[in-house]
C-alpha cells in the first residue's frame, strides 16, 4: 500500500520534472538559435574581412580562411585615415547627440510639467516629425542649407543666393539644437513620458524656496534625470553614427564614417586602378564594416544596461 | 501672485511651458513644416537646378499623373513595400511578444540574452543594413553561394515546416509561417525595441493579479487571456505604430530608396516630391485605418 503511493508520487514528480526540464532545454535551443541568427552575419563579416581572394574562390573555406591576411584592414585603414576620422566622427556625433538631448529634454519638460493649451498639439507635432517620411523634408532642407539666409529659408533659394552650408557640420548642428534631427520625435516622446511620472512635490518645494522655473529645471530636475538623459544620449549617438540620409545629403564629404562607408570597396578599388566587378571590393567592404561597428560594439558592451533598461525607465508603459 | 503685475501664477506657468518649447517650435516651423509644405509645392512643378538657383515651372497634376498612370516602376515598388509590411508586421508583433515573455522568465543567461536581442538596434540600423544588402546583391550577382542570410537555423526550421506540412493544417497559415521563417533575419533584427517595450510592460503587471487568479483556480491559459493580454494591449498598439513607421521609413524600404535615387542621384526634384507626398499619404492612410480598427479594442487600466 505504502509503496504504491510512493511510486505514484515519484512518477508524478518525475513527469513534472521532465516537463520542466524539456521546457528549459527548448527555451535554451530557441534563444541560442535566434541569438545565432543575430550574431551570424557579424561572424561572416569578420571571417571575410580576413580573407584573401584565394580563400574567397575556395569552396572548402567557409568561416575560417586558410591564408588569413591583414591586407583588407591595412588598405581600408589607410583609405579612411582611420584614427583621425574616428576622432572626428566621435566628436561630431557627441556634439549632435548632446544638442539633441538638450533641445528634446527642454520641450519634453515643457509639455510634461506645465499646463498650457498647446501642449498636446506640441506633442502631436513631435510625433508628426517621425511619421512623415524623411524624404519629404530632405530636399527642401537641402535647398534651405544650400542657399542659407533668413529669407531663402522660405523661398527655395529663389530670391537670394545665401551661404552654402552643405558639406559643413552646421546643418546637422542646427537641426540637433532645434530638436528636429533624426528620430528626435521619439526622444521627445520618451523624455516626456519620463518627466510626466515624476512626483509633483519636486517643483512645489523648489517654488516655495523661491527657485525659478528654469533654475528648478537645471538644478533639481536635470540631475535626477541624469540616467534617462544618458540613455537618450546613447540612442542619439548611435543613430547619428549610423545615419545615412541626413549625412549623405546635408553633409557630403564630411570627415565622418557614414559619408564614405557605403560602397567603400569600390572607391578603394578605383584608387588602386582596379575597375568594377572585382571581388576584392567585397572583402574591403567587410573590413570597413568591422572597423565601422567596432567602436559601437565597444560602446555597447560598456553601456548595454542603459539601452536594455531604457524603455522601463522611460515609463512608456505607465 | 506673480512678481509681475497682472499675471497669475497659472499664466506664468503656461508661459514657462511655451518658453521651454521654443527651441523645438523654431526647429519645427523652419526645418520641418516649411520643408513639408515646400515639398508639396514642388510636387506640382518641374524643378530645374541651375548655377543661378532653382527654377520652378508650374505643371499642375502632371507629376502625379505620370507617377500613378505612366511610371512602370512606382506602383510595383509601392506594392512590394506594402506587401513587405503586411508580411513582417504580424510576425514582428507576435515574435517580439513571444521573446519578451521568454526573457521575462527567470533563467541563467537572461541578461546576456537580452543584450544580444537588443544588439541589432545598435549595429543593424542605418548604414550597416545598406552595406550588408549591397554585399548580398554582389554575392548573388556573382552566384557564389556564401550562406549569407539563409543560415542553418532557417534551413532547419524550413525542414521542420516541411514535416509539419504533411500533417493537416490550414495551408494559408503554413504558407505565411514559411514566408516569415524565410525572413527570420529581417524580423529578428527589426524586433529589438518592440521586445523591450513588451518586456517592460510584462514586468509592470502586478504579480498579485496572477496570485489571486491562480487561487481562484485559473489555468495559465486563462491567466494569459484574462490578465496578460488586456494589460499589455495598449503596448500592442504602441508597438504596432512603431513597427509600421519603422518599416515604411527604413533604409531598406524600396520606396524610400527609390525616392532618394530619383531626387538626389537623378535630380528629378519635382517628381521626387510628388512621389514622397504620395507615399506619405499612403502611410498616413495605413496608420489611420489601423488606429481606427484597433484603438477601441485596447484596454486602459486608468
PDB file of C-alpha atoms in Angstrom, chain A residues 1-278:
ATOM      1  CA  UNK A   1       0.000   0.000   0.000  1.00  0.00           C
ATOM      2  CA  UNK A   2       2.660   2.460   1.094  1.00  0.00           C
ATOM      3  CA  UNK A   3       4.998   1.656  -1.788  1.00  0.00           C
ATOM      4  CA  UNK A   4       2.207   2.037  -4.305  1.00  0.00           C
ATOM      5  CA  UNK A   5       1.581   5.570  -3.092  1.00  0.00           C
ATOM      6  CA  UNK A   6       5.213   6.389  -3.130  1.00  0.00           C
ATOM      7  CA  UNK A   7       5.579   5.072  -6.670  1.00  0.00           C
ATOM      8  CA  UNK A   8       2.708   7.181  -7.811  1.00  0.00           C
ATOM      9  CA  UNK A   9       4.133  10.312  -6.207  1.00  0.00           C
ATOM     10  CA  UNK A  10       7.539   9.531  -7.626  1.00  0.00           C
ATOM     11  CA  UNK A  11       6.112   9.089 -11.080  1.00  0.00           C
ATOM     12  CA  UNK A  12       4.156  12.299 -10.895  1.00  0.00           C
ATOM     13  CA  UNK A  13       7.116  14.166  -9.569  1.00  0.00           C
ATOM     14  CA  UNK A  14       9.416  12.931 -12.282  1.00  0.00           C
ATOM     15  CA  UNK A  15       6.844  13.708 -15.001  1.00  0.00           C
ATOM     16  CA  UNK A  16       6.678  17.217 -13.655  1.00  0.00           C
ATOM     17  CA  UNK A  17      10.414  17.451 -13.638  1.00  0.00           C
ATOM     18  CA  UNK A  18      10.666  16.063 -17.125  1.00  0.00           C
ATOM     19  CA  UNK A  19       8.244  18.673 -18.375  1.00  0.00           C
ATOM     20  CA  UNK A  20      10.173  21.445 -16.692  1.00  0.00           C
ATOM     21  CA  UNK A  21      13.498  20.259 -17.977  1.00  0.00           C
ATOM     22  CA  UNK A  22      12.312  19.802 -21.514  1.00  0.00           C
ATOM     23  CA  UNK A  23      10.903  23.334 -21.426  1.00  0.00           C
ATOM     24  CA  UNK A  24      14.273  24.637 -20.202  1.00  0.00           C
ATOM     25  CA  UNK A  25      16.005  22.757 -22.991  1.00  0.00           C
ATOM     26  CA  UNK A  26      13.559  24.017 -25.606  1.00  0.00           C
ATOM     27  CA  UNK A  27      13.931  27.581 -24.362  1.00  0.00           C
ATOM     28  CA  UNK A  28      17.694  27.303 -24.449  1.00  0.00           C
ATOM     29  CA  UNK A  29      17.705  25.952 -28.004  1.00  0.00           C
ATOM     30  CA  UNK A  30      15.299  28.602 -29.182  1.00  0.00           C
ATOM     31  CA  UNK A  31      17.154  31.517 -27.638  1.00  0.00           C
ATOM     32  CA  UNK A  32      20.525  30.173 -28.726  1.00  0.00           C
ATOM     33  CA  UNK A  33      19.247  29.680 -32.263  1.00  0.00           C
ATOM     34  CA  UNK A  34      17.813  33.173 -32.511  1.00  0.00           C
ATOM     35  CA  UNK A  35      20.902  34.700 -30.923  1.00  0.00           C
ATOM     36  CA  UNK A  36      22.897  32.891 -33.570  1.00  0.00           C
ATOM     37  CA  UNK A  37      20.741  34.364 -36.335  1.00  0.00           C
ATOM     38  CA  UNK A  38      21.516  37.820 -34.938  1.00  0.00           C
ATOM     39  CA  UNK A  39      25.247  37.313 -34.455  1.00  0.00           C
ATOM     40  CA  UNK A  40      25.949  35.193 -37.522  1.00  0.00           C
ATOM     41  CA  UNK A  41      26.164  37.985 -40.133  1.00  0.00           C
ATOM     42  CA  UNK A  42      28.775  39.719 -37.985  1.00  0.00           C
ATOM     43  CA  UNK A  43      30.760  36.492 -37.728  1.00  0.00           C
ATOM     44  CA  UNK A  44      30.641  36.132 -41.507  1.00  0.00           C
ATOM     45  CA  UNK A  45      31.820  39.719 -41.945  1.00  0.00           C
ATOM     46  CA  UNK A  46      34.689  39.138 -39.525  1.00  0.00           C
ATOM     47  CA  UNK A  47      35.643  35.988 -41.351  1.00  0.00           C
ATOM     48  CA  UNK A  48      35.584  37.518 -44.819  1.00  0.00           C
ATOM     49  CA  UNK A  49      37.449  40.615 -43.633  1.00  0.00           C
ATOM     50  CA  UNK A  50      40.459  38.345 -43.068  1.00  0.00           C
ATOM     51  CA  UNK A  51      40.116  36.503 -46.367  1.00  0.00           C
ATOM     52  CA  UNK A  52      42.216  36.955 -49.441  1.00  0.00           C
ATOM     53  CA  UNK A  53      40.926  36.374 -52.955  1.00  0.00           C
ATOM     54  CA  UNK A  54      42.215  32.802 -52.941  1.00  0.00           C
ATOM     55  CA  UNK A  55      40.088  31.997 -49.904  1.00  0.00           C
ATOM     56  CA  UNK A  56      37.056  33.656 -51.448  1.00  0.00           C
ATOM     57  CA  UNK A  57      37.154  31.431 -54.509  1.00  0.00           C
ATOM     58  CA  UNK A  58      37.994  28.318 -52.494  1.00  0.00           C
ATOM     59  CA  UNK A  59      34.742  26.410 -51.975  1.00  0.00           C
ATOM     60  CA  UNK A  60      36.082  24.500 -48.981  1.00  0.00           C
ATOM     61  CA  UNK A  61      36.617  27.677 -46.971  1.00  0.00           C
ATOM     62  CA  UNK A  62      33.561  28.787 -45.047  1.00  0.00           C
ATOM     63  CA  UNK A  63      34.236  30.549 -41.772  1.00  0.00           C
ATOM     64  CA  UNK A  64      37.985  30.124 -41.266  1.00  0.00           C
ATOM     65  CA  UNK A  65      40.238  31.433 -44.056  1.00  0.00           C
ATOM     66  CA  UNK A  66      43.181  29.212 -44.920  1.00  0.00           C
ATOM     67  CA  UNK A  67      45.501  32.160 -45.523  1.00  0.00           C
ATOM     68  CA  UNK A  68      44.279  34.861 -43.155  1.00  0.00           C
ATOM     69  CA  UNK A  69      45.578  38.288 -44.120  1.00  0.00           C
ATOM     70  CA  UNK A  70      45.562  41.828 -42.744  1.00  0.00           C
ATOM     71  CA  UNK A  71      45.655  43.286 -46.251  1.00  0.00           C
ATOM     72  CA  UNK A  72      41.967  44.309 -46.272  1.00  0.00           C
ATOM     73  CA  UNK A  73      42.317  46.083 -42.962  1.00  0.00           C
ATOM     74  CA  UNK A  74      45.561  47.794 -43.922  1.00  0.00           C
ATOM     75  CA  UNK A  75      44.123  49.168 -47.167  1.00  0.00           C
ATOM     76  CA  UNK A  76      40.842  50.270 -45.595  1.00  0.00           C
ATOM     77  CA  UNK A  77      42.652  51.797 -42.608  1.00  0.00           C
ATOM     78  CA  UNK A  78      44.825  53.838 -44.946  1.00  0.00           C
ATOM     79  CA  UNK A  79      41.954  54.918 -47.183  1.00  0.00           C
ATOM     80  CA  UNK A  80      39.855  56.025 -44.204  1.00  0.00           C
ATOM     81  CA  UNK A  81      42.798  57.607 -42.363  1.00  0.00           C
ATOM     82  CA  UNK A  82      41.160  55.755 -39.536  1.00  0.00           C
ATOM     83  CA  UNK A  83      42.450  57.439 -36.346  1.00  0.00           C
ATOM     84  CA  UNK A  84      41.664  61.000 -37.410  1.00  0.00           C
ATOM     85  CA  UNK A  85      38.322  60.046 -38.944  1.00  0.00           C
ATOM     86  CA  UNK A  86      37.403  58.131 -35.813  1.00  0.00           C
ATOM     87  CA  UNK A  87      38.217  61.121 -33.612  1.00  0.00           C
ATOM     88  CA  UNK A  88      36.216  63.455 -35.855  1.00  0.00           C
ATOM     89  CA  UNK A  89      33.221  61.109 -36.006  1.00  0.00           C
ATOM     90  CA  UNK A  90      33.142  60.650 -32.234  1.00  0.00           C
ATOM     91  CA  UNK A  91      33.366  64.396 -31.638  1.00  0.00           C
ATOM     92  CA  UNK A  92      30.743  65.200 -34.274  1.00  0.00           C
ATOM     93  CA  UNK A  93      28.255  62.549 -33.109  1.00  0.00           C
ATOM     94  CA  UNK A  94      28.778  63.512 -29.486  1.00  0.00           C
ATOM     95  CA  UNK A  95      28.145  67.186 -30.221  1.00  0.00           C
ATOM     96  CA  UNK A  96      24.992  66.471 -32.225  1.00  0.00           C
ATOM     97  CA  UNK A  97      23.714  63.958 -29.665  1.00  0.00           C
ATOM     98  CA  UNK A  98      24.284  66.347 -26.781  1.00  0.00           C
ATOM     99  CA  UNK A  99      22.441  69.150 -28.557  1.00  0.00           C
ATOM    100  CA  UNK A 100      19.577  66.788 -29.336  1.00  0.00           C
ATOM    101  CA  UNK A 101      19.316  65.715 -25.701  1.00  0.00           C
ATOM    102  CA  UNK A 102      19.230  69.336 -24.553  1.00  0.00           C
ATOM    103  CA  UNK A 103      16.630  70.527 -27.060  1.00  0.00           C
ATOM    104  CA  UNK A 104      14.428  67.424 -26.759  1.00  0.00           C
ATOM    105  CA  UNK A 105      14.591  67.451 -22.997  1.00  0.00           C
ATOM    106  CA  UNK A 106      13.617  71.145 -22.829  1.00  0.00           C
ATOM    107  CA  UNK A 107      10.483  70.729 -24.909  1.00  0.00           C
ATOM    108  CA  UNK A 108       9.655  67.406 -23.249  1.00  0.00           C
ATOM    109  CA  UNK A 109       9.858  69.042 -19.828  1.00  0.00           C
ATOM    110  CA  UNK A 110       7.789  71.961 -21.042  1.00  0.00           C
ATOM    111  CA  UNK A 111       4.910  69.841 -22.278  1.00  0.00           C
ATOM    112  CA  UNK A 112       5.119  67.294 -19.467  1.00  0.00           C
ATOM    113  CA  UNK A 113       5.096  69.574 -16.435  1.00  0.00           C
ATOM    114  CA  UNK A 114       3.367  72.796 -17.429  1.00  0.00           C
ATOM    115  CA  UNK A 115      -0.282  73.145 -18.159  1.00  0.00           C
ATOM    116  CA  UNK A 116      -0.960  75.166 -21.271  1.00  0.00           C
ATOM    117  CA  UNK A 117      -3.357  74.808 -24.112  1.00  0.00           C
ATOM    118  CA  UNK A 118      -0.927  73.855 -26.853  1.00  0.00           C
ATOM    119  CA  UNK A 119       0.935  71.126 -25.005  1.00  0.00           C
ATOM    120  CA  UNK A 120      -0.969  68.285 -26.668  1.00  0.00           C
ATOM    121  CA  UNK A 121      -0.520  69.899 -30.036  1.00  0.00           C
ATOM    122  CA  UNK A 122       3.234  70.205 -29.498  1.00  0.00           C
ATOM    123  CA  UNK A 123       3.407  66.521 -28.638  1.00  0.00           C
ATOM    124  CA  UNK A 124       1.474  65.807 -31.822  1.00  0.00           C
ATOM    125  CA  UNK A 125       3.962  67.924 -33.767  1.00  0.00           C
ATOM    126  CA  UNK A 126       6.852  65.954 -32.299  1.00  0.00           C
ATOM    127  CA  UNK A 127       5.216  62.691 -33.335  1.00  0.00           C
ATOM    128  CA  UNK A 128       4.459  64.092 -36.795  1.00  0.00           C
ATOM    129  CA  UNK A 129       8.188  64.586 -37.356  1.00  0.00           C
ATOM    130  CA  UNK A 130       8.718  60.823 -37.134  1.00  0.00           C
ATOM    131  CA  UNK A 131       5.610  59.792 -39.064  1.00  0.00           C
ATOM    132  CA  UNK A 132       6.377  61.891 -42.142  1.00  0.00           C
ATOM    133  CA  UNK A 133       8.964  60.026 -44.224  1.00  0.00           C
ATOM    134  CA  UNK A 134      12.331  61.707 -44.127  1.00  0.00           C
ATOM    135  CA  UNK A 135      12.430  62.027 -47.926  1.00  0.00           C
ATOM    136  CA  UNK A 136       9.573  64.513 -47.827  1.00  0.00           C
ATOM    137  CA  UNK A 137      11.591  67.099 -45.904  1.00  0.00           C
ATOM    138  CA  UNK A 138      15.108  66.293 -47.019  1.00  0.00           C
ATOM    139  CA  UNK A 139      15.097  68.017 -50.396  1.00  0.00           C
ATOM    140  CA  UNK A 140      13.704  71.383 -49.200  1.00  0.00           C
ATOM    141  CA  UNK A 141      16.109  71.159 -46.256  1.00  0.00           C
ATOM    142  CA  UNK A 142      18.932  70.629 -48.703  1.00  0.00           C
ATOM    143  CA  UNK A 143      17.875  73.779 -50.578  1.00  0.00           C
ATOM    144  CA  UNK A 144      17.492  75.719 -47.325  1.00  0.00           C
ATOM    145  CA  UNK A 145      21.060  74.943 -46.347  1.00  0.00           C
ATOM    146  CA  UNK A 146      22.439  75.280 -49.844  1.00  0.00           C
ATOM    147  CA  UNK A 147      21.215  78.870 -50.098  1.00  0.00           C
ATOM    148  CA  UNK A 148      21.211  79.658 -46.391  1.00  0.00           C
ATOM    149  CA  UNK A 149      19.943  83.059 -45.308  1.00  0.00           C
ATOM    150  CA  UNK A 150      16.966  84.199 -43.215  1.00  0.00           C
ATOM    151  CA  UNK A 151      14.921  84.900 -46.348  1.00  0.00           C
ATOM    152  CA  UNK A 152      15.798  81.965 -48.585  1.00  0.00           C
ATOM    153  CA  UNK A 153      14.580  79.574 -45.924  1.00  0.00           C
ATOM    154  CA  UNK A 154      11.095  80.368 -47.177  1.00  0.00           C
ATOM    155  CA  UNK A 155      11.773  80.845 -50.877  1.00  0.00           C
ATOM    156  CA  UNK A 156      13.529  77.685 -52.052  1.00  0.00           C
ATOM    157  CA  UNK A 157      16.669  79.693 -52.752  1.00  0.00           C
ATOM    158  CA  UNK A 158      14.955  81.814 -55.361  1.00  0.00           C
ATOM    159  CA  UNK A 159      15.406  85.386 -54.234  1.00  0.00           C
ATOM    160  CA  UNK A 160      18.862  85.486 -52.694  1.00  0.00           C
ATOM    161  CA  UNK A 161      21.808  83.188 -53.051  1.00  0.00           C
ATOM    162  CA  UNK A 162      22.659  82.987 -49.337  1.00  0.00           C
ATOM    163  CA  UNK A 163      25.551  80.984 -47.909  1.00  0.00           C
ATOM    164  CA  UNK A 164      26.211  77.401 -48.942  1.00  0.00           C
ATOM    165  CA  UNK A 165      26.377  75.305 -45.763  1.00  0.00           C
ATOM    166  CA  UNK A 166      26.167  71.907 -47.454  1.00  0.00           C
ATOM    167  CA  UNK A 167      29.206  69.823 -46.572  1.00  0.00           C
ATOM    168  CA  UNK A 168      29.858  71.663 -43.306  1.00  0.00           C
ATOM    169  CA  UNK A 169      28.771  70.281 -39.933  1.00  0.00           C
ATOM    170  CA  UNK A 170      26.467  73.278 -39.417  1.00  0.00           C
ATOM    171  CA  UNK A 171      23.200  71.898 -40.886  1.00  0.00           C
ATOM    172  CA  UNK A 172      23.139  68.934 -38.526  1.00  0.00           C
ATOM    173  CA  UNK A 173      24.163  71.129 -35.610  1.00  0.00           C
ATOM    174  CA  UNK A 174      21.251  73.469 -36.318  1.00  0.00           C
ATOM    175  CA  UNK A 175      18.801  70.586 -36.701  1.00  0.00           C
ATOM    176  CA  UNK A 176      20.055  68.988 -33.486  1.00  0.00           C
ATOM    177  CA  UNK A 177      19.868  72.203 -31.499  1.00  0.00           C
ATOM    178  CA  UNK A 178      16.259  72.672 -32.550  1.00  0.00           C
ATOM    179  CA  UNK A 179      15.202  69.087 -31.892  1.00  0.00           C
ATOM    180  CA  UNK A 180      14.293  68.060 -35.434  1.00  0.00           C
ATOM    181  CA  UNK A 181      17.237  65.814 -36.325  1.00  0.00           C
ATOM    182  CA  UNK A 182      16.977  62.068 -36.883  1.00  0.00           C
ATOM    183  CA  UNK A 183      14.302  60.342 -34.696  1.00  0.00           C
ATOM    184  CA  UNK A 184      14.127  63.300 -32.313  1.00  0.00           C
ATOM    185  CA  UNK A 185      10.362  62.973 -32.076  1.00  0.00           C
ATOM    186  CA  UNK A 186      10.928  59.603 -30.460  1.00  0.00           C
ATOM    187  CA  UNK A 187      13.320  61.120 -27.908  1.00  0.00           C
ATOM    188  CA  UNK A 188      10.843  63.881 -27.080  1.00  0.00           C
ATOM    189  CA  UNK A 189       8.162  61.251 -26.529  1.00  0.00           C
ATOM    190  CA  UNK A 190      10.404  59.117 -24.293  1.00  0.00           C
ATOM    191  CA  UNK A 191      11.558  62.058 -22.181  1.00  0.00           C
ATOM    192  CA  UNK A 192       8.050  63.438 -21.883  1.00  0.00           C
ATOM    193  CA  UNK A 193       6.813  60.086 -20.541  1.00  0.00           C
ATOM    194  CA  UNK A 194       9.649  60.129 -18.046  1.00  0.00           C
ATOM    195  CA  UNK A 195       9.080  63.681 -16.814  1.00  0.00           C
ATOM    196  CA  UNK A 196       5.348  63.108 -16.574  1.00  0.00           C
ATOM    197  CA  UNK A 197       5.808  60.376 -13.970  1.00  0.00           C
ATOM    198  CA  UNK A 198       7.957  62.452 -11.612  1.00  0.00           C
ATOM    199  CA  UNK A 199       6.337  63.459  -8.284  1.00  0.00           C
ATOM    200  CA  UNK A 200       4.797  66.925  -8.226  1.00  0.00           C
ATOM    201  CA  UNK A 201       6.416  67.796  -4.900  1.00  0.00           C
ATOM    202  CA  UNK A 202       9.809  68.281  -6.565  1.00  0.00           C
ATOM    203  CA  UNK A 203       8.749  71.517  -8.189  1.00  0.00           C
ATOM    204  CA  UNK A 204       6.452  72.636  -5.402  1.00  0.00           C
ATOM    205  CA  UNK A 205       9.272  72.555  -2.869  1.00  0.00           C
ATOM    206  CA  UNK A 206      11.592  74.358  -5.253  1.00  0.00           C
ATOM    207  CA  UNK A 207       8.968  77.003  -5.947  1.00  0.00           C
ATOM    208  CA  UNK A 208       8.372  77.589  -2.238  1.00  0.00           C
ATOM    209  CA  UNK A 209      12.091  78.082  -1.825  1.00  0.00           C
ATOM    210  CA  UNK A 210      11.897  80.781  -4.471  1.00  0.00           C
ATOM    211  CA  UNK A 211      13.565  78.828  -7.243  1.00  0.00           C
ATOM    212  CA  UNK A 212      12.518  79.971 -10.751  1.00  0.00           C
ATOM    213  CA  UNK A 213      11.235  77.538 -13.371  1.00  0.00           C
ATOM    214  CA  UNK A 214      14.413  77.354 -15.385  1.00  0.00           C
ATOM    215  CA  UNK A 215      16.593  77.143 -12.303  1.00  0.00           C
ATOM    216  CA  UNK A 216      14.399  74.321 -10.997  1.00  0.00           C
ATOM    217  CA  UNK A 217      14.850  72.504 -14.287  1.00  0.00           C
ATOM    218  CA  UNK A 218      18.634  72.910 -14.305  1.00  0.00           C
ATOM    219  CA  UNK A 219      19.347  72.419 -10.613  1.00  0.00           C
ATOM    220  CA  UNK A 220      16.729  69.908  -9.487  1.00  0.00           C
ATOM    221  CA  UNK A 221      15.142  68.050 -12.396  1.00  0.00           C
ATOM    222  CA  UNK A 222      18.199  67.522 -14.602  1.00  0.00           C
ATOM    223  CA  UNK A 223      20.497  65.897 -12.012  1.00  0.00           C
ATOM    224  CA  UNK A 224      17.698  63.492 -11.120  1.00  0.00           C
ATOM    225  CA  UNK A 225      17.073  62.666 -14.766  1.00  0.00           C
ATOM    226  CA  UNK A 226      20.759  62.026 -15.486  1.00  0.00           C
ATOM    227  CA  UNK A 227      20.379  58.303 -16.223  1.00  0.00           C
ATOM    228  CA  UNK A 228      17.399  58.868 -18.504  1.00  0.00           C
ATOM    229  CA  UNK A 229      19.283  61.598 -20.345  1.00  0.00           C
ATOM    230  CA  UNK A 230      22.302  59.338 -20.647  1.00  0.00           C
ATOM    231  CA  UNK A 231      20.059  56.726 -22.265  1.00  0.00           C
ATOM    232  CA  UNK A 232      18.708  59.200 -24.794  1.00  0.00           C
ATOM    233  CA  UNK A 233      22.228  60.496 -25.403  1.00  0.00           C
ATOM    234  CA  UNK A 234      23.403  56.982 -26.259  1.00  0.00           C
ATOM    235  CA  UNK A 235      20.472  56.409 -28.608  1.00  0.00           C
ATOM    236  CA  UNK A 236      21.105  59.735 -30.311  1.00  0.00           C
ATOM    237  CA  UNK A 237      24.819  58.986 -30.614  1.00  0.00           C
ATOM    238  CA  UNK A 238      24.253  55.580 -32.185  1.00  0.00           C
ATOM    239  CA  UNK A 239      21.553  56.840 -34.581  1.00  0.00           C
ATOM    240  CA  UNK A 240      23.791  59.726 -35.618  1.00  0.00           C
ATOM    241  CA  UNK A 241      26.701  57.348 -36.164  1.00  0.00           C
ATOM    242  CA  UNK A 242      24.557  55.102 -38.369  1.00  0.00           C
ATOM    243  CA  UNK A 243      22.652  57.863 -40.097  1.00  0.00           C
ATOM    244  CA  UNK A 244      22.688  57.700 -43.863  1.00  0.00           C
ATOM    245  CA  UNK A 245      20.195  60.136 -45.387  1.00  0.00           C
ATOM    246  CA  UNK A 246      20.935  63.317 -43.431  1.00  0.00           C
ATOM    247  CA  UNK A 247      24.651  62.717 -43.559  1.00  0.00           C
ATOM    248  CA  UNK A 248      24.968  61.968 -47.262  1.00  0.00           C
ATOM    249  CA  UNK A 249      22.588  64.713 -48.359  1.00  0.00           C
ATOM    250  CA  UNK A 250      23.353  67.586 -45.982  1.00  0.00           C
ATOM    251  CA  UNK A 251      26.980  66.909 -45.123  1.00  0.00           C
ATOM    252  CA  UNK A 252      28.621  65.109 -48.045  1.00  0.00           C
ATOM    253  CA  UNK A 253      32.394  64.981 -47.846  1.00  0.00           C
ATOM    254  CA  UNK A 254      32.426  65.484 -44.102  1.00  0.00           C
ATOM    255  CA  UNK A 255      35.223  63.582 -42.377  1.00  0.00           C
ATOM    256  CA  UNK A 256      32.869  61.035 -40.750  1.00  0.00           C
ATOM    257  CA  UNK A 257      32.442  57.341 -41.478  1.00  0.00           C
ATOM    258  CA  UNK A 258      28.922  57.355 -42.832  1.00  0.00           C
ATOM    259  CA  UNK A 259      29.765  59.624 -45.778  1.00  0.00           C
ATOM    260  CA  UNK A 260      32.200  57.118 -47.279  1.00  0.00           C
ATOM    261  CA  UNK A 261      31.342  53.754 -45.835  1.00  0.00           C
ATOM    262  CA  UNK A 262      28.739  52.687 -48.402  1.00  0.00           C
ATOM    263  CA  UNK A 263      30.453  51.178 -51.468  1.00  0.00           C
ATOM    264  CA  UNK A 264      33.820  51.891 -49.925  1.00  0.00           C
ATOM    265  CA  UNK A 265      35.263  48.768 -51.557  1.00  0.00           C
ATOM    266  CA  UNK A 266      34.573  50.203 -54.982  1.00  0.00           C
ATOM    267  CA  UNK A 267      36.176  53.534 -54.077  1.00  0.00           C
ATOM    268  CA  UNK A 268      39.324  51.837 -52.816  1.00  0.00           C
ATOM    269  CA  UNK A 269      39.498  49.617 -55.868  1.00  0.00           C
ATOM    270  CA  UNK A 270      39.263  52.683 -58.100  1.00  0.00           C
ATOM    271  CA  UNK A 271      42.180  54.382 -56.326  1.00  0.00           C
ATOM    272  CA  UNK A 272      44.178  51.219 -56.954  1.00  0.00           C
ATOM    273  CA  UNK A 273      43.291  51.204 -60.635  1.00  0.00           C
ATOM    274  CA  UNK A 274      41.131  48.117 -60.348  1.00  0.00           C
ATOM    275  CA  UNK A 275      37.801  48.518 -62.073  1.00  0.00           C
ATOM    276  CA  UNK A 276      34.305  47.467 -61.234  1.00  0.00           C
ATOM    277  CA  UNK A 277      33.444  43.837 -60.659  1.00  0.00           C
ATOM    278  CA  UNK A 278      36.449  42.723 -58.662  1.00  0.00           C
TER     279      UNK A 278
END
